[in-house]
PDB file of C-alpha atoms in Angstrom:
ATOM      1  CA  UNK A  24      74.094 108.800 159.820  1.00 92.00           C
ATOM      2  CA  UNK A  25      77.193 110.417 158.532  1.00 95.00           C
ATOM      3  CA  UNK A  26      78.013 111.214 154.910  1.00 95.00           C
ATOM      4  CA  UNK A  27      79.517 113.464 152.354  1.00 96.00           C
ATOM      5  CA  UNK A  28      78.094 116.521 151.166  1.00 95.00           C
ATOM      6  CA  UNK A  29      78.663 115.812 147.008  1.00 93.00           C
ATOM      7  CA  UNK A  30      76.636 119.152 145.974  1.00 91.00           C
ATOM      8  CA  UNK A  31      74.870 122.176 147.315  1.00 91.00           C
ATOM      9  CA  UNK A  32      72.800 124.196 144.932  1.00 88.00           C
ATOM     10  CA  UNK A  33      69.924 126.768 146.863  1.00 86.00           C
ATOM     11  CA  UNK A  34      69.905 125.391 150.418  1.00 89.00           C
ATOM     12  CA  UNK A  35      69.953 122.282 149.568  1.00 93.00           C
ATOM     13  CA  UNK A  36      72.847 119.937 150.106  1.00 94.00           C
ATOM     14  CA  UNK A  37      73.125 116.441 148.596  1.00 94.00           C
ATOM     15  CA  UNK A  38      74.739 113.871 150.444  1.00 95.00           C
ATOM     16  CA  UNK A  39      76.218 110.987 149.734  1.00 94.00           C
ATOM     17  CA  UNK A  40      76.333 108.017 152.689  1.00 93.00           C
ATOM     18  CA  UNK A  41      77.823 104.339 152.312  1.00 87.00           C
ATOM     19  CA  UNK A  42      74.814 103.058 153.432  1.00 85.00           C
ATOM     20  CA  UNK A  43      72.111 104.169 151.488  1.00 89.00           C
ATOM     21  CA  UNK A  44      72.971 106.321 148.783  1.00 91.00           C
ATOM     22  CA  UNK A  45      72.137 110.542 148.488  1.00 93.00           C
ATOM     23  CA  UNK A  46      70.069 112.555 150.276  1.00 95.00           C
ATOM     24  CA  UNK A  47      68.370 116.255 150.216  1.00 95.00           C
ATOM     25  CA  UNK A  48      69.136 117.972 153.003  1.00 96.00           C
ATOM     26  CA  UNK A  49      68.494 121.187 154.189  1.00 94.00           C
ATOM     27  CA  UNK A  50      71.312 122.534 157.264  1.00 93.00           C
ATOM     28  CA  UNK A  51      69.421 122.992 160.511  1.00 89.00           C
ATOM     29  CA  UNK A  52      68.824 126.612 161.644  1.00 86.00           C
ATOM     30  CA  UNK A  53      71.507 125.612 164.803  1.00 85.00           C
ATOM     31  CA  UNK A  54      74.115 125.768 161.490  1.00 87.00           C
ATOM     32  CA  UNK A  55      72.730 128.930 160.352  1.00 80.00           C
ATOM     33  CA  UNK A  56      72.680 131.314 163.822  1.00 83.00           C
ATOM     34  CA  UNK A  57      76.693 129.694 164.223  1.00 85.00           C
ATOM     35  CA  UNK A  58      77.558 130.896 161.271  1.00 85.00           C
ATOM     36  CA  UNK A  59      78.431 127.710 159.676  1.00 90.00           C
ATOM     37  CA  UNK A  60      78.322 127.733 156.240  1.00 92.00           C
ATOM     38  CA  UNK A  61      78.092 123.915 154.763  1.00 95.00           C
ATOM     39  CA  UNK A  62      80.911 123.444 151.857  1.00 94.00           C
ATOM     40  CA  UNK A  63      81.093 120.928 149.070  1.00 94.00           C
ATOM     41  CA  UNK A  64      83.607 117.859 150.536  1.00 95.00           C
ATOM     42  CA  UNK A  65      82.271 118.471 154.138  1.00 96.00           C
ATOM     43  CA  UNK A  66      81.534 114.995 155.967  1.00 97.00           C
ATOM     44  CA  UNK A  67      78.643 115.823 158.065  1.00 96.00           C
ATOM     45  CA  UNK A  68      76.024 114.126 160.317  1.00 96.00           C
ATOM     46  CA  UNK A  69      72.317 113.973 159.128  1.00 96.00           C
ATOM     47  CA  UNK A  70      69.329 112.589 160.540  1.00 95.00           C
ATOM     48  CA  UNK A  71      66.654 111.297 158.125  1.00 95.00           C
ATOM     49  CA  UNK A  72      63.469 112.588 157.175  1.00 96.00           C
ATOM     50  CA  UNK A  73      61.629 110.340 155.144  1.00 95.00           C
ATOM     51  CA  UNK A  74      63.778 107.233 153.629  1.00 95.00           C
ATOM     52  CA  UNK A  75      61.949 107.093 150.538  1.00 93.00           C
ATOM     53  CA  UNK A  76      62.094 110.223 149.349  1.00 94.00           C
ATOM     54  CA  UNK A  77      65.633 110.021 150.789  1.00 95.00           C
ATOM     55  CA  UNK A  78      65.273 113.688 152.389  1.00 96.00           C
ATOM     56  CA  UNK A  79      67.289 114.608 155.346  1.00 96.00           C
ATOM     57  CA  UNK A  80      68.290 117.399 157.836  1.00 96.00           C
ATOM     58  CA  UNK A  81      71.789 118.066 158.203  1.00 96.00           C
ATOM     59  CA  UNK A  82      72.621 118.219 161.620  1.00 95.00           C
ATOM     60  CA  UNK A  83      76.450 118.868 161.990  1.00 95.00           C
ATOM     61  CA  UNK A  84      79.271 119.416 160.284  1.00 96.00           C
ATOM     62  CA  UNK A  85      82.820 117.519 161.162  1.00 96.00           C
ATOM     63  CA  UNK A  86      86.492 118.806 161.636  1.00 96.00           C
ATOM     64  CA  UNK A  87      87.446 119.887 158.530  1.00 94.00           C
ATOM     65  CA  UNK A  88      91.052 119.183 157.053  1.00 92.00           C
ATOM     66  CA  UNK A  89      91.097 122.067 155.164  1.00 90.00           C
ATOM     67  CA  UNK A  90      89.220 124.164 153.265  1.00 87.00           C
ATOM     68  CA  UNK A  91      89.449 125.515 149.411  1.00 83.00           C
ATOM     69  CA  UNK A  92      88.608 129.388 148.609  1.00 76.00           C
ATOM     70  CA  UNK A  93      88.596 129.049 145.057  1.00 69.00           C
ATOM     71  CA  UNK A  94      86.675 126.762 144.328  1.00 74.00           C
ATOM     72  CA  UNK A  95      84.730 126.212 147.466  1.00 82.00           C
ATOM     73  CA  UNK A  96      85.314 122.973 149.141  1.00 89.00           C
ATOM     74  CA  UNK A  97      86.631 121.390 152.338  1.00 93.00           C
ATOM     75  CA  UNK A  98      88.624 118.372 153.206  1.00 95.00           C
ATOM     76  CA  UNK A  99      90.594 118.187 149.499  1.00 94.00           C
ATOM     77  CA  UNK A 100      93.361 115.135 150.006  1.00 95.00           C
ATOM     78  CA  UNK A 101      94.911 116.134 146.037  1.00 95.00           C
ATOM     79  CA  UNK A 102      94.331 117.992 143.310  1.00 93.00           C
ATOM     80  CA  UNK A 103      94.302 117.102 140.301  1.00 95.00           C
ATOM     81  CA  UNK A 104      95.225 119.928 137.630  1.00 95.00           C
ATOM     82  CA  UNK A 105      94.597 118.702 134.078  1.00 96.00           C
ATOM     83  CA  UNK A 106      95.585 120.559 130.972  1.00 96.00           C
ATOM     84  CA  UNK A 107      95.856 119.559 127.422  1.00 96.00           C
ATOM     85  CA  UNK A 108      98.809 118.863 125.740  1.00 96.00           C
ATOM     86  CA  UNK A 109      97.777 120.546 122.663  1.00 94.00           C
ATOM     87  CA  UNK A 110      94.405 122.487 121.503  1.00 92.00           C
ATOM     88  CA  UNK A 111      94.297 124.326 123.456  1.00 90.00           C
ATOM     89  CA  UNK A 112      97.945 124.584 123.771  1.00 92.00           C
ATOM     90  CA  UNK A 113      99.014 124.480 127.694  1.00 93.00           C
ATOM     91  CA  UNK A 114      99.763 127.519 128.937  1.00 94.00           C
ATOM     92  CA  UNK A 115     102.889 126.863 131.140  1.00 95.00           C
ATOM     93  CA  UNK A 116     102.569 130.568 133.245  1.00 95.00           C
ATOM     94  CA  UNK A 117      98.933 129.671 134.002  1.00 94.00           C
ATOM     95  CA  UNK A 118     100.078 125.485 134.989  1.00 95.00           C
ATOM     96  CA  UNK A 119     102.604 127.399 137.848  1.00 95.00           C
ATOM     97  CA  UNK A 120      99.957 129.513 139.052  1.00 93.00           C
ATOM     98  CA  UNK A 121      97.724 126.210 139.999  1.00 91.00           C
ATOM     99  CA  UNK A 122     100.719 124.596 141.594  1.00 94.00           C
ATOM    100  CA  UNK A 123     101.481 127.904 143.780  1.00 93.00           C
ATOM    101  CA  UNK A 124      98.395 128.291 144.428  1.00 88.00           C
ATOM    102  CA  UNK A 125      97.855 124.700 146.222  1.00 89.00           C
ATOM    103  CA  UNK A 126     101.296 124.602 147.669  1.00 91.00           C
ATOM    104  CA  UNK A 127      99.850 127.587 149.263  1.00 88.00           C
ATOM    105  CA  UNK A 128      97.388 125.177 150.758  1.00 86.00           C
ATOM    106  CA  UNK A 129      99.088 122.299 151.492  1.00 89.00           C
ATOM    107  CA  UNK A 130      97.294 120.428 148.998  1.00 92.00           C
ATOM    108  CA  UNK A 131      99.536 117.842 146.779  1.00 95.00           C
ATOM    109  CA  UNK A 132      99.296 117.936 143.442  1.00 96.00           C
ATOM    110  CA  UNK A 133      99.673 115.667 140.700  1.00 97.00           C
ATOM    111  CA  UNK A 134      99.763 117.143 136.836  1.00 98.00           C
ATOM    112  CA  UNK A 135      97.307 115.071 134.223  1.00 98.00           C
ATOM    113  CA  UNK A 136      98.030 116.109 130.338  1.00 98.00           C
ATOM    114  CA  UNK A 137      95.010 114.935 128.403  1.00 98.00           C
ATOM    115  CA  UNK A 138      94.596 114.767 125.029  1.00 97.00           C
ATOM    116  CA  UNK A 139      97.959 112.438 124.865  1.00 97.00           C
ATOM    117  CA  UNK A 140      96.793 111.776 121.487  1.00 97.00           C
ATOM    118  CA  UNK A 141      97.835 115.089 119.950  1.00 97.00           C
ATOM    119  CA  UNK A 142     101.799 114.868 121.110  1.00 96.00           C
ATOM    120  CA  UNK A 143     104.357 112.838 120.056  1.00 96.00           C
ATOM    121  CA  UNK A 144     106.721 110.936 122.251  1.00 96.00           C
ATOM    122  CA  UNK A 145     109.342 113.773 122.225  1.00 96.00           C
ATOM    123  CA  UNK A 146     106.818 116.069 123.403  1.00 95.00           C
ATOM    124  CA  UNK A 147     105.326 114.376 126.385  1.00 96.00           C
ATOM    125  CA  UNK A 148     109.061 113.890 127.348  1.00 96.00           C
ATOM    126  CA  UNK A 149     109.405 117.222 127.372  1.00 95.00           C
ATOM    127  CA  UNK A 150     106.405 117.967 129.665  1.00 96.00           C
ATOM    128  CA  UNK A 151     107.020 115.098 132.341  1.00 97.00           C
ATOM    129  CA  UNK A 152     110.785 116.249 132.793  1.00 95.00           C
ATOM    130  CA  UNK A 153     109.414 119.465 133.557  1.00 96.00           C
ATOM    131  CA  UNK A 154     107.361 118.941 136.345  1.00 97.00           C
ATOM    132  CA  UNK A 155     108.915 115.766 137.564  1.00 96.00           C
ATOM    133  CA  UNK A 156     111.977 117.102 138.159  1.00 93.00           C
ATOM    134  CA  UNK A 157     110.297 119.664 140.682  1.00 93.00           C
ATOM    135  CA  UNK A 158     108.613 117.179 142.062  1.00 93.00           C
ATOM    136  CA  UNK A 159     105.479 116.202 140.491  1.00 96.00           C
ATOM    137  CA  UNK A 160     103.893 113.176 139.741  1.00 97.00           C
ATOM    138  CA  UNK A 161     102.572 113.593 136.175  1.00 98.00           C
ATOM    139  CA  UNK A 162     100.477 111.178 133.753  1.00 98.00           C
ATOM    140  CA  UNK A 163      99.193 111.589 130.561  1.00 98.00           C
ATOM    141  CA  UNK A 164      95.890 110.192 129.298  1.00 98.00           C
ATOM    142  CA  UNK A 165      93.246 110.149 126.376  1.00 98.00           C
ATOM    143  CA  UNK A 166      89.563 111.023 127.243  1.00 96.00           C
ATOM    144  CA  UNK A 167      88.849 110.919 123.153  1.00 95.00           C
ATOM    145  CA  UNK A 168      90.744 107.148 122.994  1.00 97.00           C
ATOM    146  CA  UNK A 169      89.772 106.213 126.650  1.00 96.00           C
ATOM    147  CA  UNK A 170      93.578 105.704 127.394  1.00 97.00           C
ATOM    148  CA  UNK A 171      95.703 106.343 130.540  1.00 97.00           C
ATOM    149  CA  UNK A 172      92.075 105.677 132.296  1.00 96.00           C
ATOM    150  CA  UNK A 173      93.424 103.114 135.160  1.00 96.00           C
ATOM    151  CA  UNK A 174      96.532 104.838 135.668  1.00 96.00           C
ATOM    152  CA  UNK A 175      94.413 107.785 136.963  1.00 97.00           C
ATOM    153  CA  UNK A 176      91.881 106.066 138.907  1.00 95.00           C
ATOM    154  CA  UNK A 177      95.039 104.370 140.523  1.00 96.00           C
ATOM    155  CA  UNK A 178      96.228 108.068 141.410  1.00 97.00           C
ATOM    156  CA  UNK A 179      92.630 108.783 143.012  1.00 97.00           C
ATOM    157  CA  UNK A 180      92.279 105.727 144.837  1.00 96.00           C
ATOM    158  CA  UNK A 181      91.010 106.376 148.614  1.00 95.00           C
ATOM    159  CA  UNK A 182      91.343 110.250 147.801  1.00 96.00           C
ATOM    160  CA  UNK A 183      89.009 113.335 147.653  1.00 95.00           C
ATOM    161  CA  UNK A 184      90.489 115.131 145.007  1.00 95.00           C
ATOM    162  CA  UNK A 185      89.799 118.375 142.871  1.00 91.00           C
ATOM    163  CA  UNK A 186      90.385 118.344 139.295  1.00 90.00           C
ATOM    164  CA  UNK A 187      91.461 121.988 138.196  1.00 88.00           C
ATOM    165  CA  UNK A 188      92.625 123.542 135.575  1.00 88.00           C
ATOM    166  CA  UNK A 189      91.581 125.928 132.108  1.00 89.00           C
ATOM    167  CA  UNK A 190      88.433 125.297 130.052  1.00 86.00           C
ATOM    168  CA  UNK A 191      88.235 122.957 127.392  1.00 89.00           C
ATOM    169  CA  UNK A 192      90.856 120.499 128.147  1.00 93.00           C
ATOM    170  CA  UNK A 193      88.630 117.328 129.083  1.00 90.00           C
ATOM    171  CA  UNK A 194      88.091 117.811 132.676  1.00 89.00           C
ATOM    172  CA  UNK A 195      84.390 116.909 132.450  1.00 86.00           C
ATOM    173  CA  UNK A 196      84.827 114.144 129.799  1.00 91.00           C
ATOM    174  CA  UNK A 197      87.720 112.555 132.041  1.00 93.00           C
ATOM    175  CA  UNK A 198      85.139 112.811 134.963  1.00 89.00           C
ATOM    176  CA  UNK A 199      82.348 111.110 132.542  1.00 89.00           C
ATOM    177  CA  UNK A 200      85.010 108.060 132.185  1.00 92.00           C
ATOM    178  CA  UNK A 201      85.690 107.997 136.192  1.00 91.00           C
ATOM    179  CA  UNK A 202      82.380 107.700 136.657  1.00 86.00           C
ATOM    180  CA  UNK A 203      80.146 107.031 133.616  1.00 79.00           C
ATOM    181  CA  UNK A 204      76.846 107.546 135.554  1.00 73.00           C
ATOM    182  CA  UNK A 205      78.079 111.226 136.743  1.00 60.00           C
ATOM    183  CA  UNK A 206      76.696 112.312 133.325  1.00 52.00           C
ATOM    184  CA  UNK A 207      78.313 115.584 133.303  1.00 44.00           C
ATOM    185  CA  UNK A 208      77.800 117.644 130.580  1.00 37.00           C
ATOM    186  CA  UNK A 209      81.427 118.248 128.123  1.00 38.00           C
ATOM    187  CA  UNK A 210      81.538 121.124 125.963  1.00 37.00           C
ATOM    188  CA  UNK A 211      82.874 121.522 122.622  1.00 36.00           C
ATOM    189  CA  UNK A 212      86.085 123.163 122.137  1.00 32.00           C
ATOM    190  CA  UNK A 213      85.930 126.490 120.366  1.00 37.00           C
ATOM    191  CA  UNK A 214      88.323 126.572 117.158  1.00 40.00           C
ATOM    192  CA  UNK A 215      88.140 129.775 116.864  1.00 34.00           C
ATOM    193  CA  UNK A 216      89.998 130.921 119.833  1.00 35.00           C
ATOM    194  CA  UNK A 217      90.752 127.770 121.211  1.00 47.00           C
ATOM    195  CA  UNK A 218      89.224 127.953 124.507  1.00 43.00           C
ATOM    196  CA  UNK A 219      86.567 125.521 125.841  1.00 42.00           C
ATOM    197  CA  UNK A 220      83.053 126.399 126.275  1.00 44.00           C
ATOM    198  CA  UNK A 221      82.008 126.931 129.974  1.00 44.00           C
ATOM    199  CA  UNK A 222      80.295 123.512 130.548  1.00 45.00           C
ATOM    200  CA  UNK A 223      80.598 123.232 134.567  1.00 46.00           C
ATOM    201  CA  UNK A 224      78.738 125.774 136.510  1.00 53.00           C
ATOM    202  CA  UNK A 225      79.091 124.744 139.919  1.00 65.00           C
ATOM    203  CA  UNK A 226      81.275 122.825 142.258  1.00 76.00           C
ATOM    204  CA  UNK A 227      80.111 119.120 142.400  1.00 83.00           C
ATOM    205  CA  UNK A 228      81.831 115.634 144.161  1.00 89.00           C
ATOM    206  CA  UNK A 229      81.568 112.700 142.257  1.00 90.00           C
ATOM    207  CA  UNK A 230      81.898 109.610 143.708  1.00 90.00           C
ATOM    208  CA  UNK A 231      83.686 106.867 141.998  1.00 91.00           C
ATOM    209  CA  UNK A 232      84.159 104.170 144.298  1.00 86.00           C
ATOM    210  CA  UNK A 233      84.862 103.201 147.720  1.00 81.00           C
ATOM    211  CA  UNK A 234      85.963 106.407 149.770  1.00 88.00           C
ATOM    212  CA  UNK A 235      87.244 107.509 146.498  1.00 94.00           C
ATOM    213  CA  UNK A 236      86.049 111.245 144.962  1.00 94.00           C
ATOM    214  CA  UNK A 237      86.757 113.665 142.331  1.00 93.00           C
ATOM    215  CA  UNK A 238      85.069 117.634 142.095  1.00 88.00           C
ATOM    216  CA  UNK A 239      84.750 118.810 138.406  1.00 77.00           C
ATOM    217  CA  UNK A 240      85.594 122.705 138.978  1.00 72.00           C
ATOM    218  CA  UNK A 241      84.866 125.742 136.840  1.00 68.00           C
ATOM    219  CA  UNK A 242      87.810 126.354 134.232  1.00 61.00           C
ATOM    220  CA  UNK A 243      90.033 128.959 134.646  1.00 59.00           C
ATOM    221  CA  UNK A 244      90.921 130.953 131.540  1.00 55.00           C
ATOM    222  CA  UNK A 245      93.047 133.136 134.568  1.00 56.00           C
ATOM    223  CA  UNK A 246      94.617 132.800 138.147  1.00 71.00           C
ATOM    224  CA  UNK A 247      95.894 135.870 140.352  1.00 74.00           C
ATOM    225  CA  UNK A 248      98.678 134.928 142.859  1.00 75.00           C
ATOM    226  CA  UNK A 249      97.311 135.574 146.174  1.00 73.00           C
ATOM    227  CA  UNK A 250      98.668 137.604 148.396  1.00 76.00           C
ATOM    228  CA  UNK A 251     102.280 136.890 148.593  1.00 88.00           C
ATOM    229  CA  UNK A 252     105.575 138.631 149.463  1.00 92.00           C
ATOM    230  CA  UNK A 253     107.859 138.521 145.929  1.00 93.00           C
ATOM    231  CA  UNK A 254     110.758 137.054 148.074  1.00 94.00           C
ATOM    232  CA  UNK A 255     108.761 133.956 149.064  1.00 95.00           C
ATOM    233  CA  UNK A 256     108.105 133.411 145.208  1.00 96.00           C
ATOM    234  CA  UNK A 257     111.457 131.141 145.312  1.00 96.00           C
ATOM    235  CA  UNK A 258     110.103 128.462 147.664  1.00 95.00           C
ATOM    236  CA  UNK A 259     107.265 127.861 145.358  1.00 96.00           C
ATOM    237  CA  UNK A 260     109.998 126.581 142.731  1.00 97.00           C
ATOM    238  CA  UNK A 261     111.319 123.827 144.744  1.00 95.00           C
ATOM    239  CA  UNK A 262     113.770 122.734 141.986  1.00 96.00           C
ATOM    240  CA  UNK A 263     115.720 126.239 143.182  1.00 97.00           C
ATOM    241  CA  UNK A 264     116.498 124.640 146.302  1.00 96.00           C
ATOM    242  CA  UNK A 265     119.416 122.593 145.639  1.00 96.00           C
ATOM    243  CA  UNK A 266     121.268 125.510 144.350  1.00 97.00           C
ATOM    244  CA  UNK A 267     120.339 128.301 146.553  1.00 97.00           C
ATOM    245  CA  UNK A 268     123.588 127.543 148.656  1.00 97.00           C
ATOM    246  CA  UNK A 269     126.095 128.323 145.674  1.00 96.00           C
ATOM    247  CA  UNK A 270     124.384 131.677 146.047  1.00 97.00           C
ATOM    248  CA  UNK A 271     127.087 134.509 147.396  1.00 96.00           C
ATOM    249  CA  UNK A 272     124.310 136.657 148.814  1.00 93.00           C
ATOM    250  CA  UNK A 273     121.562 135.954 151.546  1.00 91.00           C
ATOM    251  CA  UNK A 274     118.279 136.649 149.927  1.00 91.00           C
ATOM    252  CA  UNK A 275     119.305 136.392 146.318  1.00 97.00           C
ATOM    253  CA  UNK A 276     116.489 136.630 144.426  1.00 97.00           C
ATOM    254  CA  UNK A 277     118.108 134.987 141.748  1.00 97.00           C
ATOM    255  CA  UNK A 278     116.903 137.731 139.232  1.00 96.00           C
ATOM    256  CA  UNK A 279     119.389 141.021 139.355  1.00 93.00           C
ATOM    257  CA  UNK A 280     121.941 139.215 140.897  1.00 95.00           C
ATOM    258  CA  UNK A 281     125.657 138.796 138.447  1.00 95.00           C
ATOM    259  CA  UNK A 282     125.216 134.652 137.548  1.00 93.00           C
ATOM    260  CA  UNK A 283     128.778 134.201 138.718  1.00 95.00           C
ATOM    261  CA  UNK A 284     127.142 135.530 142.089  1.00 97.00           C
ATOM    262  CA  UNK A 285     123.581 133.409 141.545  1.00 98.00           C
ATOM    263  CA  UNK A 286     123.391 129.434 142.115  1.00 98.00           C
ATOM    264  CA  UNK A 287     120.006 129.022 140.644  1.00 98.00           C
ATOM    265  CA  UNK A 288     121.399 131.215 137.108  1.00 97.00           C
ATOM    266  CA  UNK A 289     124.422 128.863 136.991  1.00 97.00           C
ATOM    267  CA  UNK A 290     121.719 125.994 137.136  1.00 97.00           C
ATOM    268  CA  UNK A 291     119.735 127.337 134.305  1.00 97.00           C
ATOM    269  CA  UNK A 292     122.866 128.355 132.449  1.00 96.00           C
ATOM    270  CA  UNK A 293     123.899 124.414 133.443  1.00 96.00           C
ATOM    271  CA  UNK A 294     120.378 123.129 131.675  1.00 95.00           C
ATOM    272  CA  UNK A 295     119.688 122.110 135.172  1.00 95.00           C
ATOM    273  CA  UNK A 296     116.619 124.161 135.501  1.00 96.00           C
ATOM    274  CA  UNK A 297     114.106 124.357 133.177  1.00 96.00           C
ATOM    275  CA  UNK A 298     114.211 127.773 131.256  1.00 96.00           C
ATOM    276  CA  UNK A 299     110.874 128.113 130.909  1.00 96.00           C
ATOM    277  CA  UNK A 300     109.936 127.542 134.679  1.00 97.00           C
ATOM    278  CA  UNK A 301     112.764 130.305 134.989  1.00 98.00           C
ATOM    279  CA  UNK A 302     110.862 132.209 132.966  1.00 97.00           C
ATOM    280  CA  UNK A 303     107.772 132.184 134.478  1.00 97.00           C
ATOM    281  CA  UNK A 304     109.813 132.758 138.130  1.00 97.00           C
ATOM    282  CA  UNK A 305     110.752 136.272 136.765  1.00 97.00           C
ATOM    283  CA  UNK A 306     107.306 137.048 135.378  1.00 96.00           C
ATOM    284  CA  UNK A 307     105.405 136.219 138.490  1.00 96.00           C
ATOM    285  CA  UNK A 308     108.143 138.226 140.560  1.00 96.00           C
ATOM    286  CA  UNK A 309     107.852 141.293 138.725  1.00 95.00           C
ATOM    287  CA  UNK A 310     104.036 140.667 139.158  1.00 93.00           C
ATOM    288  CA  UNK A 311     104.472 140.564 142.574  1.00 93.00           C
ATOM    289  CA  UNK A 312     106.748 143.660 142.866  1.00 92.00           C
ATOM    290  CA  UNK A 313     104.349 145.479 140.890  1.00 89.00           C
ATOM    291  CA  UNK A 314     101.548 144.718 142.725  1.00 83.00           C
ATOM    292  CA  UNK A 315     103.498 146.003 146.204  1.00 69.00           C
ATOM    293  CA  UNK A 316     104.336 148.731 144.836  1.00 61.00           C
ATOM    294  CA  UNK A 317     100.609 149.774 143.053  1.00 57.00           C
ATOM    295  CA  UNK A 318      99.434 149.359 147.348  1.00 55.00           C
ATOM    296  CA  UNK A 319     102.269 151.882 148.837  1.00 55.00           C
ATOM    297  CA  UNK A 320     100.611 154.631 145.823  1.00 48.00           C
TER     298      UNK A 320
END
C-alpha cells in the first residue's frame, strides 16, 4: 500500500493512505543500514501489520522531488509564506529572506497576508503591488473573520504545500480553518513585544482533501541567507531584470555604481522598483559581503 508520511515523532511515522486512513509505522531496519532517513512529505510503500490497530512497517521510500532543509520535508509542490498585515507588523527584510530562500529551491511561492482585517484598502494595495509586480501571486485573508478562506484552498488545490513564515501571524489558526479536524493548537499573540507564542513544535502534513496538503512549520522570528555569492543576490530580485540591460557595466551590482551608469537605480529613481525591496537588496548584499569577508580572516 502506498501513502504519505503526514508526521514522524520518535521512530514512528504516521501515514496517511487513500484507502484506509493513517497508520503507525516504524521504517524497516533495510531503511536504517542504507542510510535512509524517512522525511515528513515522503510517499512511501508500507505493508500492514495489524488493520485494526492500523500499525504498519514502512517498507520503502519513493523518488523524491525535492527535499526541504529547513524545515525538514520532501516532495514540497508550493509554499505558502503567510505574514500578518499588522500586529505583528510584517517585517519586509525577513518576507525576502523566505522568498530567496525557496527560489533557492525551486519551490514557488505564493505570499498570504492574514489578518486582512487590520489594513485598510490603501494598505493591502500597497502590499500586493509589491510582490506582484516581482512576480508573486499574493492573497489576503481573515483567520479571526473566516474570510479569504476559499480563495486559499483554491491556491492549494492538488498541492503539497508548506506554510512558512514568523510566529504569531495565524499560520496554525489558518490551518485549523483548512482543516477543522487538524486541531492544531494557536497561540496567543504576545502584546508586549508583539511576537507570537511558539505554538508548533514539529513539522506535521495535514491533509485537507483529495491529494491536497498543507505542513504547519515552526515560526521564524529569523532567517540567515544560505550560502550565497553577493553577486548572485540580483537574480533573487527578479523585478531587476528588465533593467539590467540599461546598465553601462557588466556585473553592475547596482549598488556603488553612478545611477546615470545603473539601470536598476534609474528604475527606482523612475518609481519602477519598489524602494523598499531596494532597500532590502543593499542590506542583504552588504550581509553577504560581510560574511565573505569574516571567512578570508
Amino acid at each position: 500500500m502506498q501513502g504519505k508520511i503526514i508526521k514522524g515523532i520518535a521512530g514512528f511515522y504516521y501515514v496517511h493512505t487513500k484507502e484506509s486512513g493513517v497508520y503507525e509505522c516504524r521504517a524497516k531496519g533495510l531503511l536504517r543500514q542504507l542510510n535512509q532517513k524517512p522525511l515528513v512529505g515522503d510517499n512511501v510503500e508500507v505493508c500492514v501489520l495489524e488493520e485494526k490497530e492500523k500499525t504498519g512497517s514502512l517498507e520503502r521510500i519513493l523518488p523524491r522531488k525535492n527535499e526541504l532543509v529547513r524545515p525538514a520535508a520532501a516532495n514540497i509542490d508550493m509554499a505558502l509564506v503567510i505574514f500578518s498585515v499588522a500586529s505583528p507588523k510584517p517585517s519586509l527584510n525577513l518576507l525576502d529572506r523566505f522568498l530567496i530562500f525557496m527560489k533557492l529551491q525551486d519551490i514557488p511561492v505564493t505570499i498570504c497576508f492574514n489578518k486582512k482585517e487590520l489594513a485598510d484598502d490603501e494598505q493591502k494595495k500597497a502590499l500586493a503591488h509589491i510582490y506582484e509586480s516581482c512576480g508573486y501571486p499574493v492573497l489576503f485573508t481573515s483567520a479571526k473573520r473566516q474570510e479569504g478562506i476559499e480563495g486559499l484552498k483554491s491556491a492549494l488545490l492538488g498541492k503539497t504545500a508548506a506554510a512558512a513564515g514568523p510566529s504569531g501571524v495565524g499560520k496554525s489558526s489558518l490551518v485549523n480553518l483548512l482543516q477543522p479536524d487538524a486541531l492544531m493548537q494557536t497561540g496567543e499573540l504576545s502584546r508586549k513585544i508583539e511576537r507570537g507564542k511558539q505554538t508548533t513544535r514539529h513539522t506535521q502534513l495535514v491533509h485537507i482533501s483529495a491529494d491536497t496538503y498543507i505542513m504547519d512549520t515552526p515560526g521564524f522570528s529569523s532567517l540567515f541567507l544560505p550560502d550565497l555569492e553577493k553577486e548572485e543576490l540580483q537574480r533573487y530580485y527578479p523585478e531587476f531584470a528588465a533593467y539590467e540591460p540599461q546598465c553601462r557595466f557588466h556585473g553592475c551590482s547596482h549598488i556603488s555604481e553612478p545611477k546615470a551608469d545603473c539601470g536598476v537605480k534609474q528604475a527606482l529613481e523612475d518609481g519602477c522598483i519598489n524602494a523598499k525591496r531596494y532597500e532590502n537588496y543593499c542590506l542583504l548584499y552588504d550581509e553577504l559581503k560581510s560574511r565573505r569577508k569574516y571567512k578570508r580572516m
